[in-house]
Amino acid sequence: MSPNITQSWVLALVPEIGLVILLAAVLLYDRLVKPEERRRVGLLTAWGAFAILVTTLGLWLATGEPNNATDIGTSLMWGGMIRFDLIALVFHVIFLVALMLTALLSLDVEHLQKGEYYALLITAAIGFSLMGASADLIMLYVALETASISSYILAGFATKDPRSSEAGMKYFIYGAFATGVMLYGMSLLYGLTGQTNLYILGSIFGGFQQIPTEVNAVVILSAVMIMVGFGFKISAVPFHFWTPDVYEGSPTPFTGYVSTASKAAGFAVFLRVFTTGVLGEPSDASMWWAMLIAITVITMTLGNFVAIFQKNFKRLLAYSSIAQAGYALIGLVTLSPDGSSATMYYLLMYIFTNIAAFGVITIVSNRIGSDELEDFSGLSRRSPYLALVMMFALLSLSGIPPTAGFFGKFFLFRSAVNAGLWWLALLGILNAFVALYYYLSAVKYMYLYRSENEDDPIPVSRGAKVGLAFSLFFIFYLGIFAGPIFEWTRTAADAFFVLAR
Amino acid sequence: MEFPFLSIIVLSPLVAAAIILLMPKERGENARMLALATMILGLILSLYVYVAYNQNLPPAGTRWADTLMFLEEHAWVPSIGVNYILGVDGLSATLVLLTSIVGLGGVMISWGITERPREFMAFFMLLVAGVQGVFAAVDGFLLFFFYELAVLPMYIMIVIWGWKERREYASMKLTLYLLIGSFISFIAFLVLYFQLPEYSTATAPTFDLRIWSEANFPFAIQQVWFLPLFLGFAVLAGIWPLHNWSPDGHVAAPTAVSMIHAGVLMKLGAYASMRVGIQILPEGTVYWMPFIIFLTLINVVYGSFVAMRQRDMKYLIGYSSVSHMGLVSMGFAALNAKGFLGSGIQMVSHGVMTALFFSVVGMIYDRAHTRNMDDLDGMGKPLPWLVVPFIIGGLVGMGMPGLSGFLAEFPIFLGVWQGGSLNLSGAVFGLNPANYYPIIAIISALGIIITAAYILRAVGKVFFGEYQGEKWHDMRPLFALDKVALIMFSVILIVIGVFPAVIAPIVQSGMAPVVDRITDAQHAVTFLDTVQTAATTLFSWFGGA
């Protein structure tokens, strides 16, 4: 690796550099703007995120970088800390879109109209972006902590609501513990090899025909510990206990953010670490693979079955998001380019779907001051368009065409069958029907049950309308014209397997 | 490029649905007009497709891929072999036309709907688009895509506009039954998809059914995966014992939805289970059908008996649908050309017949607010327009010669009678298909007598007898559109019966490639052989001779 900073090195960091500039701008603007026009801070964040998104994609199209070069040496940058590949690009798009939509949907929530809120959202986005690109255990850890610490504060941001403080505290304690365990697992790997770069680690362990038994025990131990940290991020069972409380207590737009961007970032590192062969070949002999499959099955099943009994919309979506993580894990456990691309596609569609759902909850609960399912009764008469967006978001979560979720699930189940795990696909499908039951029950509240204040429409600001319309558009776009996007993630996924056996 | 007939037929309702949903709330009137216009456009185009197909029918012995007309092909997700391919063969051209007819009838019947007409029409359009899409799809994935698309609007329409007492239960039951069934088929389909490349000429994996329709899977695979593939879809065709969702769904649904549901949607199940199940896995078909025919026999007989017990008119028709759809599956199980021809015609005939029945019942219910036959008397007096169509429908149900039902049921019984001619070897306890198929034909033909009994009783009970004018305060005359729909349905039933030539050749041409596949199937081993082997093994285990 040459020490000269080339054009690609800068290109690799464009989103992060943009976000840092945006962060400074937001903090500065927050001081300058009149108190009654605080809303504009949020608009600045949204526009800024959009501009960075356009720049990133534009530079990609203009320079052709990142491309799918299989040479690891040229794609590792900044001293091997990050890797500039299509995977990073896919995840940058995911995080920037999430940031933009979250900012748009936070606009009208009064207690969130503060510069600090948006600044923290941006900081978290920087952390997520670096997680998506990191190729080194140290970078990975630093990025993960950047994202996590901002998230802990955001979860407790509604200081007047005791539930929010509880959420922040709970998130912090669980998070600190989980990342601590993960760090210990990483240090074991370092102790074995003296290396921290994922690709060097990958080639070391990939080089073994059979990892020696005494080493293997340590590797498995470290795999399990790393799984704890990542599993916490994606709220996989049994590291999911924080999820419902944090989702319920946090400010709703942030819940949307944490359930999509944070989860996607968790999957980014999960995929990166587990598919580069850092922990050796997956096979029936490697115990961590069996464990991963067990986690997948339990995550989707438990999430869905507990969600059935929820009476609070945010808690329902919290458990549903646990289950969704389970589906996305199906792509991971196949440990194939096919599966990884399916997972990435799923995360992409999940951004639009879940943020739309939480956006509707934000708007409604901002008006009626409650997010119980019962209080959504008669929503279709009160605000037909909000109900429509919510319905399509829920249908997308359950995987019904022509919404994005259908293709998302199809790609996942297809990759599972391809990997010979057809029983896993079958379990996934049966789970999808359990999920359909409670999603449809939620639809029933909005469309069937009546309430007294049906003539009192819920006002939606222009910013929120744009956010919801954008999400809805992509829910359908990804559900109908899935081809190009899937090809894109499919090409990107090859970059995971550069050390391909 | 040719004019995209099928794309317009399939996609115009989708566009209409989107426009209707975006209309302002107050514009219920425009929503109805737009829906009606879309349906009329669809009817004209599908009539053209039908006539054009009818005029140059492919000669017998043509491969399925060559019988398709109006093909449209576009790449969708090419790297995994998913493409947007539409096309029709003889059967699907007929079913597309049927869907257009019933869809148009459905819009006409729902003209007077007052509760949220905008959303009603939008979801109805979505439903029609999904159904048309399944019939026109030549790509396996596309078929599933539209299939799921068709099921979901059912849920929403039943739950919002359905019968208050049962709607939540029935809609959830229906949705879960149908979606689970279809996804189980889908898994089987995916498993086959990854086995396909080695056995076909295609280089890349593909969902193109034209290639699938000539694939020769090894017998072991066919044996295992036929059952999930076939039964998953047959759930929608109401096969016993998975028929349970159907009567509840029919009863809870609003009239137009019942019509589409019983009239077209159940055919979707039969069509898909034939197109995907039987056509792809002919040896699996030969293996399982001698067993499945028992299920269809239960359908026919049990359905009629349960229908006889019903007091609620919608339940009566719901169970009669179970019984009549059993005949469709039984035609498949006959495994010969006559049976399949009968099944194809039965799909159309039953489609129009139930649409007619449900519209009549819907019209009575709108006015009398009850469907209980014990309460209804002499309805022929205030609503004379309903009597003749209902009787025509009833006669079709009984298979009266001169009407479409005879044309459908007679070949099925004939086909089943001859079904043993495939020369299958199974002989458990002397049960060779050649021996018991005729008995099944006889028993199921007797089921028709029961049909006659309950239909005639319903006619007598509801339309004749003393009319008590003071009891029915809401008794208003029919709308003009209602009458148009009734006449349309009745005329179709009579025309098919009197001039079989309008439908029999085209359906036969659609069924011929499937029948050829079965005839060519090599393995004459059936489920019964396996049972016999297992029984012998078990017997010897216990130390038998």
PDB file of N, CA and C in Angstrom, chain A residues 380-381 384-385 388 391 395 400-402 406-407 410-411 413-414 417-418 422 425-426 429 433 436-437 440-441 444 447-449 479-483 486-487, chain B residues 21-23 25 76-80 115-116 118 123 141 145 148-149 152 155-156 159-160 167-168 172 175-176 179-180 183 186-187 190-191 193-194 207 225:
ATOM      1  N   SER A 380     -58.211   5.270   8.599  1.00  0.00           N
ATOM      2  CA  SER A 380     -58.452   5.340   7.166  1.00  0.00           C
ATOM      3  C   SER A 380     -59.535   6.349   6.832  1.00  0.00           C
ATOM      4  N   ARG A 381     -60.409   6.632   7.805  1.00  0.00           N
ATOM      5  CA  ARG A 381     -61.420   7.650   7.546  1.00  0.00           C
ATOM      6  C   ARG A 381     -60.898   9.031   7.910  1.00  0.00           C
ATOM      7  N   PRO A 384     -57.033   9.274   5.026  1.00  0.00           N
ATOM      8  CA  PRO A 384     -56.925   8.095   4.163  1.00  0.00           C
ATOM      9  C   PRO A 384     -55.522   7.867   3.611  1.00  0.00           C
ATOM     10  N   TYR A 385     -54.811   8.953   3.322  1.00  0.00           N
ATOM     11  CA  TYR A 385     -53.502   8.743   2.704  1.00  0.00           C
ATOM     12  C   TYR A 385     -52.493   8.179   3.690  1.00  0.00           C
ATOM     13  N   LEU A 388     -53.141   4.629   4.003  1.00  0.00           N
ATOM     14  CA  LEU A 388     -52.710   3.917   2.811  1.00  0.00           C
ATOM     15  C   LEU A 388     -51.207   3.647   2.854  1.00  0.00           C
ATOM     16  N   MET A 391     -50.586   1.017   5.344  1.00  0.00           N
ATOM     17  CA  MET A 391     -50.979  -0.309   4.889  1.00  0.00           C
ATOM     18  C   MET A 391     -49.934  -0.881   3.930  1.00  0.00           C
ATOM     19  N   LEU A 395     -47.739  -4.192   4.342  1.00  0.00           N
ATOM     20  CA  LEU A 395     -47.761  -5.261   3.346  1.00  0.00           C
ATOM     21  C   LEU A 395     -46.354  -5.558   2.847  1.00  0.00           C
ATOM     22  N   ILE A 400     -45.848  -8.942   0.468  1.00  0.00           N
ATOM     23  CA  ILE A 400     -46.928  -9.155  -0.497  1.00  0.00           C
ATOM     24  C   ILE A 400     -46.645  -8.300  -1.720  1.00  0.00           C
ATOM     25  N   PRO A 401     -46.749  -8.855  -2.930  1.00  0.00           N
ATOM     26  CA  PRO A 401     -46.544  -8.009  -4.096  1.00  0.00           C
ATOM     27  C   PRO A 401     -47.679  -7.009  -4.238  1.00  0.00           C
ATOM     28  N   PRO A 402     -47.501  -5.905  -4.907  1.00  0.00           N
ATOM     29  CA  PRO A 402     -46.302  -5.500  -5.647  1.00  0.00           C
ATOM     30  C   PRO A 402     -45.378  -4.626  -4.805  1.00  0.00           C
ATOM     31  N   PHE A 406     -41.810  -8.232  -1.136  1.00  0.00           N
ATOM     32  CA  PHE A 406     -41.999  -9.493  -1.849  1.00  0.00           C
ATOM     33  C   PHE A 406     -40.700  -9.926  -2.503  1.00  0.00           C
ATOM     34  N   PHE A 407     -40.077  -9.004  -3.215  1.00  0.00           N
ATOM     35  CA  PHE A 407     -38.816  -9.355  -3.851  1.00  0.00           C
ATOM     36  C   PHE A 407     -37.746  -9.603  -2.802  1.00  0.00           C
ATOM     37  N   PHE A 410     -38.292 -12.985  -1.593  1.00  0.00           N
ATOM     38  CA  PHE A 410     -38.048 -13.946  -2.673  1.00  0.00           C
ATOM     39  C   PHE A 410     -36.554 -14.185  -2.854  1.00  0.00           C
ATOM     40  N   PHE A 411     -35.773 -13.109  -2.894  1.00  0.00           N
ATOM     41  CA  PHE A 411     -34.331 -13.278  -3.086  1.00  0.00           C
ATOM     42  C   PHE A 411     -33.727 -14.067  -1.936  1.00  0.00           C
ATOM     43  N   PHE A 413     -35.220 -16.268   0.152  1.00  0.00           N
ATOM     44  CA  PHE A 413     -35.624 -17.679   0.174  1.00  0.00           C
ATOM     45  C   PHE A 413     -34.983 -18.423  -0.989  1.00  0.00           C
ATOM     46  N   ARG A 414     -34.846 -17.705  -2.097  1.00  0.00           N
ATOM     47  CA  ARG A 414     -34.205 -18.315  -3.241  1.00  0.00           C
ATOM     48  C   ARG A 414     -32.762 -18.685  -2.906  1.00  0.00           C
ATOM     49  N   VAL A 417     -32.710 -21.767  -0.697  1.00  0.00           N
ATOM     50  CA  VAL A 417     -32.940 -23.025  -1.418  1.00  0.00           C
ATOM     51  C   VAL A 417     -31.711 -23.376  -2.247  1.00  0.00           C
ATOM     52  N   ASN A 418     -31.107 -22.351  -2.818  1.00  0.00           N
ATOM     53  CA  ASN A 418     -29.919 -22.572  -3.632  1.00  0.00           C
ATOM     54  C   ASN A 418     -28.796 -23.187  -2.804  1.00  0.00           C
ATOM     55  N   TRP A 422     -33.419 -25.637   2.037  1.00  0.00           N
ATOM     56  CA  TRP A 422     -34.825 -25.373   1.692  1.00  0.00           C
ATOM     57  C   TRP A 422     -35.713 -25.408   2.920  1.00  0.00           C
ATOM     58  N   ALA A 425     -35.848 -21.981   4.264  1.00  0.00           N
ATOM     59  CA  ALA A 425     -36.771 -21.159   3.488  1.00  0.00           C
ATOM     60  C   ALA A 425     -38.211 -21.458   3.890  1.00  0.00           C
ATOM     61  N   LEU A 426     -38.494 -22.741   4.098  1.00  0.00           N
ATOM     62  CA  LEU A 426     -39.855 -23.121   4.480  1.00  0.00           C
ATOM     63  C   LEU A 426     -40.219 -22.517   5.841  1.00  0.00           C
ATOM     64  N   ILE A 429     -40.954 -18.959   5.429  1.00  0.00           N
ATOM     65  CA  ILE A 429     -42.257 -18.682   4.843  1.00  0.00           C
ATOM     66  C   ILE A 429     -43.364 -18.876   5.867  1.00  0.00           C
ATOM     67  N   PHE A 433     -46.112 -15.980   7.495  1.00  0.00           N
ATOM     68  CA  PHE A 433     -47.570 -15.991   7.650  1.00  0.00           C
ATOM     69  C   PHE A 433     -48.016 -15.670   9.052  1.00  0.00           C
ATOM     70  N   LEU A 436     -47.881 -12.095   8.826  1.00  0.00           N
ATOM     71  CA  LEU A 436     -49.004 -11.552   8.078  1.00  0.00           C
ATOM     72  C   LEU A 436     -50.213 -11.375   8.990  1.00  0.00           C
ATOM     73  N   TYR A 437     -50.368 -12.309   9.906  1.00  0.00           N
ATOM     74  CA  TYR A 437     -51.523 -12.238  10.799  1.00  0.00           C
ATOM     75  C   TYR A 437     -51.520 -10.939  11.592  1.00  0.00           C
ATOM     76  N   LEU A 440     -51.829  -7.765   9.357  1.00  0.00           N
ATOM     77  CA  LEU A 440     -53.207  -7.552   8.890  1.00  0.00           C
ATOM     78  C   LEU A 440     -54.098  -7.093  10.032  1.00  0.00           C
ATOM     79  N   SER A 441     -53.803  -7.565  11.247  1.00  0.00           N
ATOM     80  CA  SER A 441     -54.600  -7.092  12.379  1.00  0.00           C
ATOM     81  C   SER A 441     -54.421  -5.590  12.538  1.00  0.00           C
ATOM     82  N   LYS A 444     -56.413  -3.890  10.111  1.00  0.00           N
ATOM     83  CA  LYS A 444     -57.816  -3.944  10.518  1.00  0.00           C
ATOM     84  C   LYS A 444     -58.161  -2.788  11.446  1.00  0.00           C
ATOM     85  N   TYR A 447     -58.536   0.247   9.197  1.00  0.00           N
ATOM     86  CA  TYR A 447     -59.561   0.254   8.150  1.00  0.00           C
ATOM     87  C   TYR A 447     -60.938  -0.171   8.621  1.00  0.00           C
ATOM     88  N   LEU A 448     -60.982  -0.977   9.657  1.00  0.00           N
ATOM     89  CA  LEU A 448     -62.276  -1.534  10.011  1.00  0.00           C
ATOM     90  C   LEU A 448     -62.881  -0.855  11.231  1.00  0.00           C
ATOM     91  N   TYR A 449     -62.070  -0.722  12.277  1.00  0.00           N
ATOM     92  CA  TYR A 449     -62.648  -0.212  13.511  1.00  0.00           C
ATOM     93  C   TYR A 449     -62.890   1.281  13.412  1.00  0.00           C
ATOM     94  N   GLY A 479     -40.498  -3.023  -5.612  1.00  0.00           N
ATOM     95  CA  GLY A 479     -41.375  -4.175  -5.699  1.00  0.00           C
ATOM     96  C   GLY A 479     -41.737  -4.522  -7.124  1.00  0.00           C
ATOM     97  N   ILE A 480     -41.491  -3.618  -8.050  1.00  0.00           N
ATOM     98  CA  ILE A 480     -41.863  -3.878  -9.435  1.00  0.00           C
ATOM     99  C   ILE A 480     -40.630  -3.961 -10.327  1.00  0.00           C
ATOM    100  N   PHE A 481     -39.743  -2.974 -10.209  1.00  0.00           N
ATOM    101  CA  PHE A 481     -38.538  -2.985 -11.060  1.00  0.00           C
ATOM    102  C   PHE A 481     -37.341  -3.413 -10.236  1.00  0.00           C
ATOM    103  N   ALA A 482     -37.417  -4.620  -9.704  1.00  0.00           N
ATOM    104  CA  ALA A 482     -36.364  -5.056  -8.796  1.00  0.00           C
ATOM    105  C   ALA A 482     -35.072  -5.369  -9.533  1.00  0.00           C
ATOM    106  N   GLY A 483     -35.180  -5.638 -10.823  1.00  0.00           N
ATOM    107  CA  GLY A 483     -34.042  -6.148 -11.575  1.00  0.00           C
ATOM    108  C   GLY A 483     -32.737  -5.390 -11.408  1.00  0.00           C
ATOM    109  N   PHE A 486     -31.243  -5.294  -7.908  1.00  0.00           N
ATOM    110  CA  PHE A 486     -30.727  -6.580  -7.453  1.00  0.00           C
ATOM    111  C   PHE A 486     -29.411  -6.908  -8.155  1.00  0.00           C
ATOM    112  N   GLU A 487     -29.339  -6.606  -9.450  1.00  0.00           N
ATOM    113  CA  GLU A 487     -28.078  -6.853 -10.157  1.00  0.00           C
ATOM    114  C   GLU A 487     -26.955  -6.063  -9.491  1.00  0.00           C
TER     115      GLU A 487
ATOM    116  N   LEU B  21     -57.193   5.390  -6.322  1.00  0.00           N
ATOM    117  CA  LEU B  21     -56.745   5.620  -4.945  1.00  0.00           C
ATOM    118  C   LEU B  21     -56.268   7.050  -4.741  1.00  0.00           C
ATOM    119  N   LEU B  22     -55.762   7.658  -5.805  1.00  0.00           N
ATOM    120  CA  LEU B  22     -55.251   9.017  -5.656  1.00  0.00           C
ATOM    121  C   LEU B  22     -56.337  10.077  -5.853  1.00  0.00           C
ATOM    122  N   MET B  23     -57.533   9.635  -6.288  1.00  0.00           N
ATOM    123  CA  MET B  23     -58.626  10.606  -6.462  1.00  0.00           C
ATOM    124  C   MET B  23     -59.032  11.182  -5.126  1.00  0.00           C
ATOM    125  N   LYS B  25     -61.462  12.181  -2.111  1.00  0.00           N
ATOM    126  CA  LYS B  25     -62.428  11.329  -1.427  1.00  0.00           C
ATOM    127  C   LYS B  25     -63.846  11.462  -1.979  1.00  0.00           C
ATOM    128  N   TRP B  76     -36.694  -8.927 -16.788  1.00  0.00           N
ATOM    129  CA  TRP B  76     -37.111  -8.357 -15.506  1.00  0.00           C
ATOM    130  C   TRP B  76     -35.938  -8.416 -14.523  1.00  0.00           C
ATOM    131  N   VAL B  77     -35.634  -9.615 -14.039  1.00  0.00           N
ATOM    132  CA  VAL B  77     -34.410  -9.789 -13.261  1.00  0.00           C
ATOM    133  C   VAL B  77     -33.634 -10.879 -13.995  1.00  0.00           C
ATOM    134  N   PRO B  78     -33.002 -10.518 -15.106  1.00  0.00           N
ATOM    135  CA  PRO B  78     -32.490 -11.551 -16.002  1.00  0.00           C
ATOM    136  C   PRO B  78     -31.466 -12.486 -15.362  1.00  0.00           C
ATOM    137  N   SER B  79     -30.684 -11.993 -14.419  1.00  0.00           N
ATOM    138  CA  SER B  79     -29.596 -12.845 -13.931  1.00  0.00           C
ATOM    139  C   SER B  79     -30.121 -14.076 -13.210  1.00  0.00           C
ATOM    140  N   ILE B  80     -31.332 -14.027 -12.682  1.00  0.00           N
ATOM    141  CA  ILE B  80     -31.854 -15.233 -12.062  1.00  0.00           C
ATOM    142  C   ILE B  80     -33.003 -15.814 -12.884  1.00  0.00           C
ATOM    143  N   GLU B 115     -70.684   2.583   0.734  1.00  0.00           N
ATOM    144  CA  GLU B 115     -69.627   2.751   1.710  1.00  0.00           C
ATOM    145  C   GLU B 115     -68.280   2.749   0.998  1.00  0.00           C
ATOM    146  N   ARG B 116     -67.603   3.845   1.022  1.00  0.00           N
ATOM    147  CA  ARG B 116     -66.271   3.976   0.445  1.00  0.00           C
ATOM    148  C   ARG B 116     -66.154   3.372  -0.961  1.00  0.00           C
ATOM    149  N   ARG B 118     -64.838   4.453  -3.566  1.00  0.00           N
ATOM    150  CA  ARG B 118     -63.540   4.694  -4.188  1.00  0.00           C
ATOM    151  C   ARG B 118     -62.589   3.530  -3.894  1.00  0.00           C
ATOM    152  N   PHE B 123     -59.611  -1.629  -5.013  1.00  0.00           N
ATOM    153  CA  PHE B 123     -59.162  -2.971  -4.645  1.00  0.00           C
ATOM    154  C   PHE B 123     -59.737  -4.018  -5.593  1.00  0.00           C
ATOM    155  N   PHE B 141     -42.347 -17.206 -12.160  1.00  0.00           N
ATOM    156  CA  PHE B 141     -42.285 -16.195 -11.106  1.00  0.00           C
ATOM    157  C   PHE B 141     -43.400 -15.184 -11.255  1.00  0.00           C
ATOM    158  N   PHE B 145     -46.223 -14.013  -8.649  1.00  0.00           N
ATOM    159  CA  PHE B 145     -46.356 -12.587  -8.355  1.00  0.00           C
ATOM    160  C   PHE B 145     -47.822 -12.172  -8.440  1.00  0.00           C
ATOM    161  N   GLU B 148     -50.179 -13.865  -5.709  1.00  0.00           N
ATOM    162  CA  GLU B 148     -50.192 -13.194  -4.408  1.00  0.00           C
ATOM    163  C   GLU B 148     -50.957 -11.883  -4.509  1.00  0.00           C
ATOM    164  N   LEU B 149     -50.759 -11.218  -5.639  1.00  0.00           N
ATOM    165  CA  LEU B 149     -51.427  -9.937  -5.844  1.00  0.00           C
ATOM    166  C   LEU B 149     -52.941 -10.108  -5.816  1.00  0.00           C
ATOM    167  N   LEU B 152     -54.460 -10.856  -1.847  1.00  0.00           N
ATOM    168  CA  LEU B 152     -54.523  -9.859  -0.782  1.00  0.00           C
ATOM    169  C   LEU B 152     -55.718  -8.913  -0.839  1.00  0.00           C
ATOM    170  N   TYR B 155     -58.656 -10.051   1.080  1.00  0.00           N
ATOM    171  CA  TYR B 155     -58.686  -9.834   2.525  1.00  0.00           C
ATOM    172  C   TYR B 155     -59.280  -8.477   2.839  1.00  0.00           C
ATOM    173  N   ILE B 156     -58.742  -7.467   2.168  1.00  0.00           N
ATOM    174  CA  ILE B 156     -59.168  -6.110   2.500  1.00  0.00           C
ATOM    175  C   ILE B 156     -60.639  -5.923   2.158  1.00  0.00           C
ATOM    176  N   VAL B 159     -62.826  -7.746   4.653  1.00  0.00           N
ATOM    177  CA  VAL B 159     -62.816  -7.207   6.008  1.00  0.00           C
ATOM    178  C   VAL B 159     -63.522  -5.853   6.069  1.00  0.00           C
ATOM    179  N   ILE B 160     -63.473  -5.089   5.000  1.00  0.00           N
ATOM    180  CA  ILE B 160     -64.118  -3.771   5.070  1.00  0.00           C
ATOM    181  C   ILE B 160     -65.581  -3.846   4.654  1.00  0.00           C
ATOM    182  N   ARG B 167     -66.866 -11.443   9.041  1.00  0.00           N
ATOM    183  CA  ARG B 167     -65.830 -10.990   8.122  1.00  0.00           C
ATOM    184  C   ARG B 167     -64.419 -11.097   8.679  1.00  0.00           C
ATOM    185  N   GLU B 168     -64.234 -10.792   9.961  1.00  0.00           N
ATOM    186  CA  GLU B 168     -62.858 -10.792  10.453  1.00  0.00           C
ATOM    187  C   GLU B 168     -62.297 -12.202  10.466  1.00  0.00           C
ATOM    188  N   MET B 172     -59.424 -13.554   7.520  1.00  0.00           N
ATOM    189  CA  MET B 172     -58.102 -13.984   7.967  1.00  0.00           C
ATOM    190  C   MET B 172     -57.866 -15.442   7.590  1.00  0.00           C
ATOM    191  N   THR B 175     -57.157 -15.711   3.832  1.00  0.00           N
ATOM    192  CA  THR B 175     -55.849 -15.205   3.433  1.00  0.00           C
ATOM    193  C   THR B 175     -54.752 -16.178   3.832  1.00  0.00           C
ATOM    194  N   LEU B 176     -54.820 -16.648   5.078  1.00  0.00           N
ATOM    195  CA  LEU B 176     -53.748 -17.525   5.542  1.00  0.00           C
ATOM    196  C   LEU B 176     -53.750 -18.845   4.772  1.00  0.00           C
ATOM    197  N   LEU B 179     -52.441 -18.078   1.103  1.00  0.00           N
ATOM    198  CA  LEU B 179     -51.044 -17.673   0.970  1.00  0.00           C
ATOM    199  C   LEU B 179     -50.117 -18.788   1.412  1.00  0.00           C
ATOM    200  N   ILE B 180     -50.472 -19.485   2.474  1.00  0.00           N
ATOM    201  CA  ILE B 180     -49.602 -20.586   2.899  1.00  0.00           C
ATOM    202  C   ILE B 180     -49.557 -21.636   1.801  1.00  0.00           C
ATOM    203  N   PHE B 183     -47.376 -20.456  -1.060  1.00  0.00           N
ATOM    204  CA  PHE B 183     -45.953 -20.384  -0.779  1.00  0.00           C
ATOM    205  C   PHE B 183     -45.338 -21.762  -0.623  1.00  0.00           C
ATOM    206  N   PHE B 186     -44.560 -22.624  -3.853  1.00  0.00           N
ATOM    207  CA  PHE B 186     -43.441 -21.827  -4.316  1.00  0.00           C
ATOM    208  C   PHE B 186     -42.107 -22.445  -3.898  1.00  0.00           C
ATOM    209  N   ILE B 187     -42.063 -22.939  -2.665  1.00  0.00           N
ATOM    210  CA  ILE B 187     -40.827 -23.589  -2.214  1.00  0.00           C
ATOM    211  C   ILE B 187     -40.539 -24.792  -3.108  1.00  0.00           C
ATOM    212  N   LEU B 190     -39.200 -23.576  -6.262  1.00  0.00           N
ATOM    213  CA  LEU B 190     -37.805 -23.140  -6.162  1.00  0.00           C
ATOM    214  C   LEU B 190     -36.857 -24.335  -6.126  1.00  0.00           C
ATOM    215  N   VAL B 191     -37.265 -25.372  -5.383  1.00  0.00           N
ATOM    216  CA  VAL B 191     -36.414 -26.555  -5.312  1.00  0.00           C
ATOM    217  C   VAL B 191     -36.225 -27.125  -6.709  1.00  0.00           C
ATOM    218  N   TYR B 193     -36.507 -25.494  -9.463  1.00  0.00           N
ATOM    219  CA  TYR B 193     -35.781 -24.491 -10.254  1.00  0.00           C
ATOM    220  C   TYR B 193     -34.282 -24.758 -10.215  1.00  0.00           C
ATOM    221  N   PHE B 194     -33.780 -25.141  -9.053  1.00  0.00           N
ATOM    222  CA  PHE B 194     -32.345 -25.387  -8.966  1.00  0.00           C
ATOM    223  C   PHE B 194     -31.955 -26.768  -9.491  1.00  0.00           C
ATOM    224  N   PHE B 207     -37.179 -19.200 -15.081  1.00  0.00           N
ATOM    225  CA  PHE B 207     -38.540 -19.485 -14.647  1.00  0.00           C
ATOM    226  C   PHE B 207     -39.478 -19.598 -15.845  1.00  0.00           C
ATOM    227  N   TRP B 225     -42.004 -34.016  -5.010  1.00  0.00           N
ATOM    228  CA  TRP B 225     -42.391 -32.608  -5.044  1.00  0.00           C
ATOM    229  C   TRP B 225     -43.710 -32.356  -5.745  1.00  0.00           C
TER     230      TRP B 225
END
